[in-house]
CSV table of C-alpha atoms in Angstrom, one decimal:
chain,number,residue,atom,x,y,z
A,11,MET,CA,-4.8,20.7,9.6
A,12,PRO,CA,-3.3,17.1,8.8
A,13,ALA,CA,-0.5,16.6,6.8
A,14,VAL,CA,-1.1,16.5,2.9
A,15,HIS,CA,-0.3,12.5,3.0
A,16,ASP,CA,-2.7,12.1,5.9
A,17,ARG,CA,-5.7,11.4,3.9
A,18,GLY,CA,-8.2,9.6,6.2
A,19,GLY,CA,-11.5,11.6,6.5
A,20,TRP,CA,-10.8,14.4,4.3
A,21,PRO,CA,-14.0,15.7,2.9
A,22,THR,CA,-14.6,14.7,-0.7
A,23,ASP,CA,-17.7,14.1,-2.7
A,24,ASP,CA,-15.5,12.1,-5.4
A,25,SER,CA,-16.9,8.5,-6.5
A,26,ILE,CA,-14.2,6.2,-6.6
A,27,ASP,CA,-12.6,6.0,-10.2
A,28,ARG,CA,-11.8,2.4,-10.8
A,29,GLU,CA,-10.3,2.8,-14.2
A,30,GLU,CA,-6.6,1.5,-14.4
A,31,HIS,CA,-4.1,3.8,-16.0
A,32,GLU,CA,-1.4,2.0,-18.4
A,33,TRP,CA,1.8,1.8,-16.8
A,34,ALA,CA,4.5,3.7,-18.5
A,35,ASP,CA,7.8,1.8,-18.7
A,36,TRP,CA,9.5,4.7,-16.7
A,37,GLU,CA,6.8,3.9,-13.8
A,38,ARG,CA,8.1,0.2,-13.7
A,39,GLN,CA,11.5,1.3,-13.9
A,40,THR,CA,11.1,3.6,-11.0
A,41,GLN,CA,9.6,1.2,-8.9
A,42,SER,CA,12.1,-1.3,-9.1
A,43,PHE,CA,15.0,0.9,-9.2
A,44,ARG,CA,13.8,2.0,-5.7
A,45,THR,CA,14.1,-1.8,-4.6
A,46,VAL,CA,17.7,-1.9,-6.1
A,47,LEU,CA,18.6,1.1,-4.1
A,48,ASP,CA,17.1,-0.5,-1.1
A,49,SER,CA,19.2,-3.7,-1.7
A,50,LYS,CA,22.2,-1.7,-1.8
A,51,GLY,CA,21.3,0.4,1.5
A,52,PHE,CA,20.7,3.8,-0.2
A,53,MET,CA,17.0,4.0,0.7
A,54,ASN,CA,14.7,1.9,2.8
A,55,VAL,CA,10.8,2.1,2.2
A,56,ASP,CA,10.4,4.0,5.1
A,57,GLU,CA,12.8,6.6,3.9
A,58,LEU,CA,10.8,6.5,0.7
A,59,ARG,CA,7.7,7.2,2.8
A,60,ARG,CA,9.5,10.3,4.4
A,61,GLY,CA,10.7,11.6,0.8
A,62,ILE,CA,6.9,11.5,-0.2
A,63,GLU,CA,5.7,13.1,2.8
A,64,SER,CA,8.2,15.9,2.3
A,65,ILE,CA,7.1,16.9,-0.9
A,66,ASP,CA,5.7,20.6,-1.4
A,67,PRO,CA,1.7,20.1,-0.8
A,68,ALA,CA,0.8,21.4,-4.1
A,69,GLU,CA,3.1,19.0,-5.9
A,70,TYR,CA,1.8,16.0,-3.8
A,71,GLU,CA,-1.8,17.1,-4.8
A,72,THR,CA,-1.2,17.3,-8.4
A,73,SER,CA,1.6,14.5,-9.0
A,74,THR,CA,1.0,10.9,-10.2
A,75,TYR,CA,2.0,8.0,-7.8
A,76,PHE,CA,5.2,7.2,-9.3
A,77,GLU,CA,6.0,11.0,-9.9
A,78,ARG,CA,6.1,11.3,-6.0
A,79,TRP,CA,8.4,8.0,-5.9
A,80,SER,CA,10.7,10.0,-8.3
A,81,ALA,CA,10.8,13.3,-6.4
A,82,SER,CA,11.3,10.7,-2.9
A,83,ILE,CA,14.2,9.1,-4.4
A,84,GLU,CA,15.8,12.1,-5.6
A,85,THR,CA,15.6,13.6,-2.2
A,86,MET,CA,17.3,10.4,-0.5
A,87,LEU,CA,19.8,10.4,-3.0
A,88,VAL,CA,20.9,14.3,-2.9
A,89,GLU,CA,20.6,14.0,1.0
A,90,LYS,CA,23.1,11.1,1.2
A,91,GLY,CA,25.3,12.6,-1.2
A,92,VAL,CA,24.9,9.9,-3.8
A,93,LEU,CA,24.1,12.4,-6.8
A,94,THR,CA,23.8,16.2,-6.9
A,95,ILE,CA,21.0,18.1,-8.2
A,96,LYS,CA,22.9,19.8,-10.9
A,97,GLU,CA,23.9,16.1,-12.2
A,98,ILE,CA,20.3,15.3,-12.4
A,99,ASP,CA,19.1,18.5,-13.8
A,100,ASP,CA,21.5,18.0,-16.5
A,101,ARG,CA,20.8,14.4,-17.3
A,102,ALA,CA,17.3,15.1,-17.2
A,103,LYS,CA,17.4,17.8,-19.7
A,104,ALA,CA,19.5,15.8,-22.0
A,105,LEU,CA,16.8,12.9,-21.7
A,106,ARG,CA,14.0,15.4,-22.5
A,107,ASP,CA,16.0,17.0,-25.2
A,108,ARG,CA,16.2,13.4,-26.6
A,109,TRP,CA,12.8,12.2,-26.1
A,110,GLY,CA,10.7,15.2,-26.5
A,111,TYR,CA,8.8,17.5,-24.1
A,112,PRO,CA,5.0,16.7,-23.4
A,113,SER,CA,2.8,19.1,-25.3
B,24,MET,CA,-4.4,5.9,-21.1
B,25,SER,CA,-6.9,6.9,-18.7
B,26,GLU,CA,-7.4,9.8,-16.5
B,27,ASP,CA,-7.7,9.4,-12.9
B,28,LYS,CA,-9.1,12.4,-10.9
B,29,ASP,CA,-6.2,12.2,-8.3
B,30,ARG,CA,-4.0,12.5,-11.3
B,31,GLY,CA,-3.0,15.6,-12.5
B,32,GLY,CA,0.3,14.8,-14.1
B,33,PHE,CA,1.2,13.7,-17.2
B,34,PHE,CA,1.7,10.0,-18.5
B,35,ASP,CA,4.1,9.3,-21.1
B,36,THR,CA,2.8,5.8,-21.8
B,37,GLY,CA,4.2,5.4,-25.1
B,38,TRP,CA,7.6,6.2,-24.4
B,39,ARG,CA,10.6,3.5,-24.2
B,40,PRO,CA,13.7,4.0,-22.7
B,41,SER,CA,16.6,3.5,-25.2
B,42,GLY,CA,17.8,0.2,-25.5
B,43,ASP,CA,15.2,-1.1,-23.3
B,44,VAL,CA,12.8,-3.7,-24.4
B,45,HIS,CA,9.1,-3.3,-25.3
B,46,ARG,CA,6.5,-5.1,-22.5
B,47,ASP,CA,3.5,-6.6,-22.6
B,48,GLU,CA,0.7,-5.3,-20.1
B,49,ASP,CA,2.0,-7.6,-17.7
B,50,GLY,CA,5.5,-6.3,-17.7
B,51,ARG,CA,6.8,-9.1,-19.6
B,52,PRO,CA,9.4,-8.3,-22.4
B,53,HIS,CA,8.8,-8.6,-25.8
B,54,ASP,CA,11.9,-9.0,-28.0
B,55,HIS,CA,11.2,-5.9,-30.2
B,56,PRO,CA,12.3,-2.5,-29.2
B,57,GLY,CA,9.8,0.2,-29.8
B,58,VAL,CA,10.2,3.9,-29.1
B,59,ARG,CA,8.0,6.8,-29.4
B,60,GLU,CA,9.1,10.1,-29.7
B,61,ASP,CA,5.8,12.0,-30.1
B,62,VAL,CA,5.0,11.5,-26.4
B,63,GLY,CA,7.6,13.2,-24.6
B,64,LEU,CA,9.2,12.8,-20.9
B,65,GLY,CA,7.4,14.9,-17.8
B,66,VAL,CA,9.6,16.3,-15.5
B,67,ARG,CA,9.5,13.9,-12.7
B,68,ALA,CA,10.0,10.6,-15.3
B,69,SER,CA,13.0,12.3,-16.7
B,70,ARG,CA,14.8,12.8,-13.3
B,71,ALA,CA,14.1,9.1,-12.3
B,72,LEU,CA,15.4,7.9,-15.5
B,73,ALA,CA,18.3,10.4,-15.0
B,74,MET,CA,19.3,9.1,-11.8
B,75,HIS,CA,19.0,5.4,-13.1
B,76,GLU,CA,21.4,6.3,-15.9
B,77,LEU,CA,23.9,8.1,-13.8
B,78,LEU,CA,24.2,5.2,-11.4
B,79,VAL,CA,24.4,2.8,-13.6
B,80,GLU,CA,27.2,4.9,-15.2
B,81,LYS,CA,29.0,5.2,-12.1
B,82,GLY,CA,28.9,1.4,-11.4
B,83,VAL,CA,26.7,1.9,-8.4
B,84,ILE,CA,24.3,-0.4,-9.8
B,85,GLY,CA,24.7,-3.0,-12.7
B,86,GLU,CA,23.0,-2.4,-16.0
B,87,GLY,CA,20.5,-5.1,-15.9
B,88,GLU,CA,19.5,-5.2,-12.3
B,89,VAL,CA,16.5,-3.0,-12.4
B,90,ASP,CA,15.2,-5.2,-15.3
B,91,GLU,CA,15.6,-8.5,-13.3
B,92,VAL,CA,13.5,-6.7,-10.4
B,93,ILE,CA,10.9,-5.9,-13.0
B,94,GLU,CA,10.6,-9.4,-14.2
B,95,ALA,CA,10.3,-10.4,-10.5
B,96,VAL,CA,7.7,-8.0,-9.7
B,97,SER,CA,5.8,-9.3,-12.5
B,98,LYS,CA,5.2,-12.5,-11.0
B,99,ARG,CA,3.0,-10.9,-8.3
B,100,VAL,CA,-0.5,-11.3,-9.4
B,101,PRO,CA,-3.8,-11.7,-7.6
B,102,SER,CA,-3.9,-15.2,-8.4
B,103,ASN,CA,-1.4,-15.8,-5.6
B,104,GLY,CA,-3.6,-14.7,-3.0
B,105,ALA,CA,-6.8,-16.3,-4.7
B,106,THR,CA,-4.8,-19.6,-4.4
B,107,LEU,CA,-4.7,-19.3,-0.8
B,108,VAL,CA,-8.2,-18.3,-0.2
B,109,ALA,CA,-9.4,-21.2,-2.5
B,110,LYS,CA,-7.2,-23.6,-0.4
B,111,ALA,CA,-8.5,-22.0,3.1
B,112,TRP,CA,-12.0,-22.5,1.7
B,113,SER,CA,-11.4,-26.1,1.0
B,114,ASP,CA,-9.2,-27.3,3.6
B,115,PRO,CA,-10.3,-26.4,7.2
B,116,GLU,CA,-6.6,-27.2,8.8
B,117,PHE,CA,-5.0,-25.0,6.2
B,118,ARG,CA,-7.7,-22.3,7.0
B,119,THR,CA,-6.8,-22.3,10.7
B,120,LYS,CA,-3.0,-22.3,10.0
B,121,LEU,CA,-3.5,-19.5,7.6
B,122,LEU,CA,-5.4,-17.5,10.2
B,123,GLU,CA,-3.3,-18.3,13.0
B,124,HIS,CA,0.3,-18.4,11.4
B,125,PRO,CA,-0.4,-16.3,8.4
B,126,LYS,CA,3.4,-15.2,7.6
B,127,GLU,CA,4.9,-18.7,7.9
B,128,THR,CA,1.8,-20.4,6.0
B,129,VAL,CA,2.4,-17.6,3.1
B,130,ILE,CA,6.2,-18.5,3.2
B,131,GLU,CA,5.7,-22.3,3.2
B,132,SER,CA,3.1,-21.6,0.2
B,133,GLY,CA,6.1,-20.2,-1.8
B,134,PHE,CA,5.5,-16.3,-1.4
B,135,VAL,CA,8.1,-14.0,0.4
B,136,PRO,CA,6.4,-11.1,1.6
B,137,GLU,CA,7.9,-7.6,0.6
B,138,HIS,CA,10.0,-5.7,2.9
B,139,ASN,CA,9.8,-8.7,5.1
B,140,ALA,CA,6.6,-7.2,6.3
B,141,ASP,CA,4.3,-9.4,8.5
B,142,ILE,CA,1.1,-10.9,7.1
B,143,ILE,CA,-2.4,-10.7,8.8
B,144,VAL,CA,-5.1,-12.8,7.5
B,145,LEU,CA,-8.7,-11.6,8.3
B,146,GLU,CA,-11.8,-13.8,7.5
B,147,ASN,CA,-15.0,-12.3,6.6
B,148,THR,CA,-18.3,-13.7,7.6
B,149,PRO,CA,-22.1,-13.0,7.6
B,150,GLU,CA,-21.2,-11.2,11.0
B,151,VAL,CA,-18.1,-9.0,10.0
B,152,GLN,CA,-16.8,-7.5,7.0
B,153,HIS,CA,-13.0,-6.5,7.1
B,154,MET,CA,-11.9,-3.8,4.5
B,155,VAL,CA,-8.3,-2.8,4.3
B,156,VAL,CA,-7.1,0.8,3.1
B,157,CYS,CA,-3.9,2.6,3.8
B,158,THR,CA,-5.0,6.2,4.4
B,159,LEU,CA,-1.1,7.3,4.6
B,160,CYS,CA,0.2,5.9,1.4
B,161,SER,CA,-0.4,2.7,-0.3
B,162,CYS,CA,0.3,-0.4,1.9
B,163,TYR,CA,-0.8,-3.7,0.2
B,164,PRO,CA,0.2,-7.3,0.0
B,165,THR,CA,1.8,-6.9,-3.4
B,166,GLN,CA,3.6,-10.4,-3.2
B,167,LEU,CA,-0.1,-11.8,-2.9
B,168,LEU,CA,-2.2,-9.5,-5.0
B,169,GLY,CA,0.3,-7.8,-7.5
B,170,PRO,CA,0.6,-4.1,-7.5
B,171,PRO,CA,-2.2,-2.1,-5.8
B,172,PRO,CA,-5.0,-0.7,-8.3
B,173,ASP,CA,-5.1,2.8,-8.9
B,174,TRP,CA,-8.3,3.2,-6.8
B,175,TYR,CA,-6.6,1.9,-3.8
B,176,LYS,CA,-3.9,4.7,-4.0
B,177,SER,CA,-6.6,7.4,-4.8
B,178,PHE,CA,-7.1,10.0,-2.5
B,179,SER,CA,-11.0,9.5,-2.8
B,180,TYR,CA,-10.5,5.8,-1.7
B,181,ARG,CA,-7.9,6.8,1.2
B,182,SER,CA,-10.3,9.4,2.5
B,183,ARG,CA,-13.6,7.8,2.3
B,184,ALA,CA,-12.7,4.3,3.4
B,185,VAL,CA,-12.5,5.3,6.8
B,186,THR,CA,-15.6,7.5,6.9
B,187,GLU,CA,-18.1,5.7,4.8
B,188,PRO,CA,-17.0,2.3,4.4
B,189,ARG,CA,-20.5,1.0,3.2
B,190,ALA,CA,-21.0,3.5,0.7
B,191,VAL,CA,-17.5,2.7,-0.9
B,192,MET,CA,-18.2,-1.0,-0.8
B,193,SER,CA,-21.9,-0.2,-2.4
B,194,GLU,CA,-19.9,1.5,-5.2
B,195,PHE,CA,-17.9,-1.5,-5.7
B,196,GLY,CA,-21.2,-3.4,-5.8
B,197,LEU,CA,-21.4,-4.8,-2.5
B,198,GLU,CA,-24.7,-4.1,-0.3
B,199,LEU,CA,-23.9,-5.3,3.3
B,200,ASP,CA,-26.8,-6.3,5.9
B,201,GLU,CA,-27.0,-3.4,8.5
B,202,LYS,CA,-26.3,-6.3,11.0
B,203,THR,CA,-23.0,-7.2,9.6
B,204,GLU,CA,-20.3,-5.3,11.3
B,205,VAL,CA,-17.8,-3.4,9.2
B,206,ARG,CA,-14.3,-3.5,10.4
B,207,VAL,CA,-12.2,-0.8,8.4
B,208,VAL,CA,-8.5,-1.8,8.9
B,209,ASP,CA,-6.0,1.2,8.4
B,210,SER,CA,-2.8,-0.4,7.3
B,211,ASN,CA,0.4,-0.3,9.4
B,212,SER,CA,3.9,-0.3,7.3
B,213,GLU,CA,4.9,-3.3,9.2
B,214,LEU,CA,2.1,-5.4,8.3
B,215,ARG,CA,0.1,-6.5,5.3
B,216,PHE,CA,-3.7,-7.6,5.3
B,217,LEU,CA,-5.3,-10.2,3.3
B,218,VAL,CA,-9.0,-10.5,3.5
B,219,ILE,CA,-10.6,-14.3,2.9
B,220,PRO,CA,-14.2,-13.5,1.4
B,221,ARG,CA,-17.0,-15.6,2.3
B,222,ARG,CA,-17.3,-18.6,-0.1
B,223,PRO,CA,-20.2,-18.1,-2.3
B,224,ASP,CA,-23.1,-20.5,-1.9
B,225,GLY,CA,-23.8,-23.0,-4.6
B,226,THR,CA,-20.0,-24.1,-4.7
B,227,ASP,CA,-20.2,-27.5,-2.8
B,228,GLY,CA,-17.8,-29.7,-4.3
B,229,TRP,CA,-15.9,-27.5,-6.3
B,230,SER,CA,-12.1,-28.0,-6.7
B,231,GLU,CA,-9.7,-25.5,-5.4
B,232,GLU,CA,-8.8,-24.6,-9.0
B,233,GLN,CA,-12.5,-23.8,-9.7
B,234,LEU,CA,-13.1,-21.9,-6.5
B,235,ALA,CA,-9.8,-19.8,-6.9
B,236,THR,CA,-11.5,-18.6,-10.2
B,237,LEU,CA,-14.1,-16.9,-8.0
B,238,VAL,CA,-11.7,-15.0,-6.0
B,239,ASN,CA,-11.4,-11.5,-7.3
B,240,ARG,CA,-8.9,-9.0,-6.3
B,241,ASN,CA,-11.1,-6.7,-4.8
B,242,SER,CA,-12.8,-9.5,-2.7
B,243,MET,CA,-9.2,-10.0,-1.0
B,244,ILE,CA,-9.1,-6.1,-0.2
B,245,GLY,CA,-12.5,-6.4,1.3
B,246,VAL,CA,-14.7,-3.7,-0.9
B,247,SER,CA,-16.2,-6.6,-2.9
B,248,ALA,CA,-17.7,-10.0,-2.5
B,249,ALA,CA,-16.1,-13.0,-4.4
B,250,THR,CA,-17.7,-13.7,-7.5
B,251,GLU,CA,-20.8,-15.6,-7.9
B,252,PRO,CA,-20.8,-18.7,-9.7
B,253,GLY,CA,-22.1,-18.4,-13.2
B,254,THR,CA,-21.2,-14.7,-13.4
B,255,ASP,CA,-18.2,-13.2,-14.5
C,25,MET,CA,8.0,-9.3,13.5
C,26,SER,CA,10.6,-11.1,15.3
C,27,ALA,CA,10.6,-14.1,17.6
C,28,ALA,CA,12.4,-12.5,20.4
C,29,ALA,CA,10.6,-12.5,23.6
C,30,ALA,CA,8.6,-9.4,24.5
C,31,PRO,CA,9.5,-7.1,27.2
C,32,LYS,CA,7.2,-6.2,29.8
C,33,LEU,CA,4.6,-4.8,28.0
C,34,GLU,CA,2.5,-1.7,29.1
C,35,PHE,CA,-0.8,-2.8,27.9
C,36,SER,CA,-3.0,-5.9,27.3
C,37,GLN,CA,-6.1,-7.1,25.6
C,38,GLY,CA,-9.2,-5.2,26.9
C,39,ASP,CA,-7.1,-2.3,28.1
C,40,ARG,CA,-8.8,1.1,27.4
C,41,VAL,CA,-6.2,3.5,26.1
C,42,HIS,CA,-6.2,6.7,24.0
C,43,VAL,CA,-3.7,7.8,21.3
C,44,LYS,CA,-1.1,10.5,22.2
C,45,ASP,CA,-2.4,13.8,20.5
C,46,MET,CA,1.0,14.9,19.4
C,47,THR,CA,2.4,15.4,15.9
C,48,PRO,CA,6.2,14.9,16.2
C,49,ALA,CA,8.6,16.6,13.5
C,50,ASN,CA,10.1,12.8,12.4
C,51,HIS,CA,8.2,10.4,10.2
C,52,HIS,CA,5.4,8.7,11.9
C,53,ARG,CA,2.4,6.3,10.9
C,54,THR,CA,-0.4,7.7,13.4
C,55,PRO,CA,-3.0,9.1,11.2
C,56,TRP,CA,-4.7,12.6,12.4
C,57,TYR,CA,-7.9,11.2,12.9
C,58,ILE,CA,-7.4,8.8,15.7
C,59,LYS,CA,-5.1,11.2,17.7
C,60,GLY,CA,-6.6,12.3,21.1
C,61,ARG,CA,-9.1,9.4,20.5
C,62,ARG,CA,-10.1,6.5,22.5
C,63,GLY,CA,-10.0,3.0,21.8
C,64,VAL,CA,-9.5,-0.7,23.2
C,65,VAL,CA,-6.6,-2.8,23.0
C,66,LEU,CA,-7.6,-6.0,21.1
C,67,GLU,CA,-4.1,-7.6,21.4
C,68,PHE,CA,-0.4,-7.5,21.5
C,69,ILE,CA,0.6,-8.3,17.8
C,70,GLY,CA,4.3,-8.5,18.5
C,71,MET,CA,7.6,-6.9,18.4
C,72,TYR,CA,8.2,-4.5,15.1
C,73,VAL,CA,11.0,-2.6,13.8
C,74,ASN,CA,10.5,1.3,14.5
C,75,SER,CA,9.7,2.7,11.0
C,76,GLU,CA,9.7,6.3,13.0
C,77,THR,CA,13.5,6.0,13.2
C,78,ARG,CA,14.5,3.9,10.2
C,79,ALA,CA,12.8,6.6,8.1
C,80,HIS,CA,15.7,8.9,9.0
C,81,GLY,CA,18.4,6.3,8.1
C,82,ASP,CA,18.6,4.5,11.4
C,83,SER,CA,18.4,0.6,11.9
C,84,GLY,CA,15.0,0.7,13.6
C,85,MET,CA,16.2,-1.2,16.4
C,86,PRO,CA,15.4,-2.1,18.7
C,87,GLU,CA,12.1,-3.3,17.9
C,88,LEU,CA,8.9,-2.0,19.7
C,89,PRO,CA,5.6,-3.4,21.1
C,90,MET,CA,2.7,-3.1,18.6
C,91,TYR,CA,-0.8,-3.4,19.5
C,92,ARG,CA,-4.1,-3.6,17.5
C,93,VAL,CA,-6.5,-1.0,18.7
C,94,GLU,CA,-10.1,-1.0,18.0
C,95,PHE,CA,-12.0,2.4,17.9
C,96,GLU,CA,-16.0,3.1,17.4
C,97,GLN,CA,-16.7,4.5,14.3
C,98,THR,CA,-19.2,6.7,16.1
C,99,HIS,CA,-16.3,8.0,18.3
C,100,LEU,CA,-14.1,8.8,15.4
C,101,TRP,CA,-16.6,10.8,13.2
C,102,PHE,CA,-19.2,13.3,14.1
C,103,ASP,CA,-22.7,12.0,12.8
C,104,TYR,CA,-20.9,8.7,11.3
C,105,PRO,CA,-23.8,7.9,8.8
C,106,GLU,CA,-23.4,4.1,8.7
C,107,SER,CA,-24.2,1.3,11.2
C,108,GLN,CA,-23.7,2.2,15.0
C,109,SER,CA,-21.7,-1.0,15.6
C,110,ASP,CA,-18.9,-0.6,12.8
C,111,LYS,CA,-15.3,-0.5,14.0
C,112,LEU,CA,-11.8,0.6,12.7
C,113,TRP,CA,-8.6,-1.2,13.6
C,114,ILE,CA,-5.3,0.2,13.4
C,115,ASP,CA,-2.1,-1.1,14.7
C,116,LEU,CA,0.1,1.3,16.8
C,117,TYR,CA,3.4,1.3,18.4
C,118,GLU,CA,3.2,1.1,22.5
C,119,HIS,CA,4.6,4.7,22.8
C,120,TRP,CA,1.6,6.0,21.2
C,121,LEU,CA,-0.7,4.7,23.6
C,122,GLU,CA,-1.8,6.0,27.1
C,123,ARG,CA,-4.1,4.2,29.6
C,124,ASP,CA,-7.6,5.7,30.2
C,125,GLU,CA,-8.6,5.1,33.6
């Protein structure tokens, strides 16, 4: 059984959905945040991929593209001791308390 | 907001980070801030923003640094690649150079490949059709084509491109002759592939600028043909 | 890709090879569907940073030889439904390849 990211040839009858979603600001921000972290030596693009590949398969299947980036960036920053999970938990909660939770 | 089959998650398309500027579709900032509080933040969205805020507060990254990159990223558009293709169609010497020394030629043309990745240029002909996929993630020549479209990153494209490329091309409106050899190229992380589609008939004497309007993004991935003159 | 001269290369154009059938625990970019499969070396394409070690915080040096390998689609997929002459190209590090006699 191939790893969850190793998608070539997986059986599917799905046609290819060519509709583009509108990028949310947080997605643009996350994309460029990763580039800035790279420029400072905190994570290179291969580490981004390793972090994405280490996402729990169930989450990988159901998350969006930049949700996977967010998970990978977190894995790398925590692994390197740049941030702690507790710090991120607390700040994320504060942001959601402020901006609301999706219904 | 559109639903993609491969996206089970939540998209908070209306939310604007505090103090941030409103951006239009191409990522260019407007001068009026806009906030919608009725949409809310998904878990991974909130964690990404939390990490950014924390690192700015700690002084690890500068306040405007991410916005500067967003600005730079917004200049990556498919017309970059289209310019190169149109020039290759018009100028045989440039075509040879682009095929034989792609990275140097792309840099000379003013584009810097992301992650310093190598660039490979493949030419489609009546005999051969190259079609690019990244089955493992989403490797793509963003400097030349802009960010990869959602479909390129979708599970359905990543799985089907290698097993039934002609059926995929057919979905994109390209019916290939059985005799045309299909070469599916599964991207490597160190290289990025740009496809030169076939120049459409009836374009003799067209300027590079005119030709560039026919070079659609999907034709430079190899799933479609260049746009026929007179269609849009 | 670096301009540095390549060391002694294991493979050259036209060599028949197969991809090692292994799944190391480290990050790697050899998709499952070509593991153990036979192909032909189209060309040596250059020396490239080792993304397998770079993904684990290493510099990725020294650079490694990379080859473009061509596979017959009919060899990769049982009952490949499209043209029998169709191909798949993929670029692979030298250490993933073994010579077929």
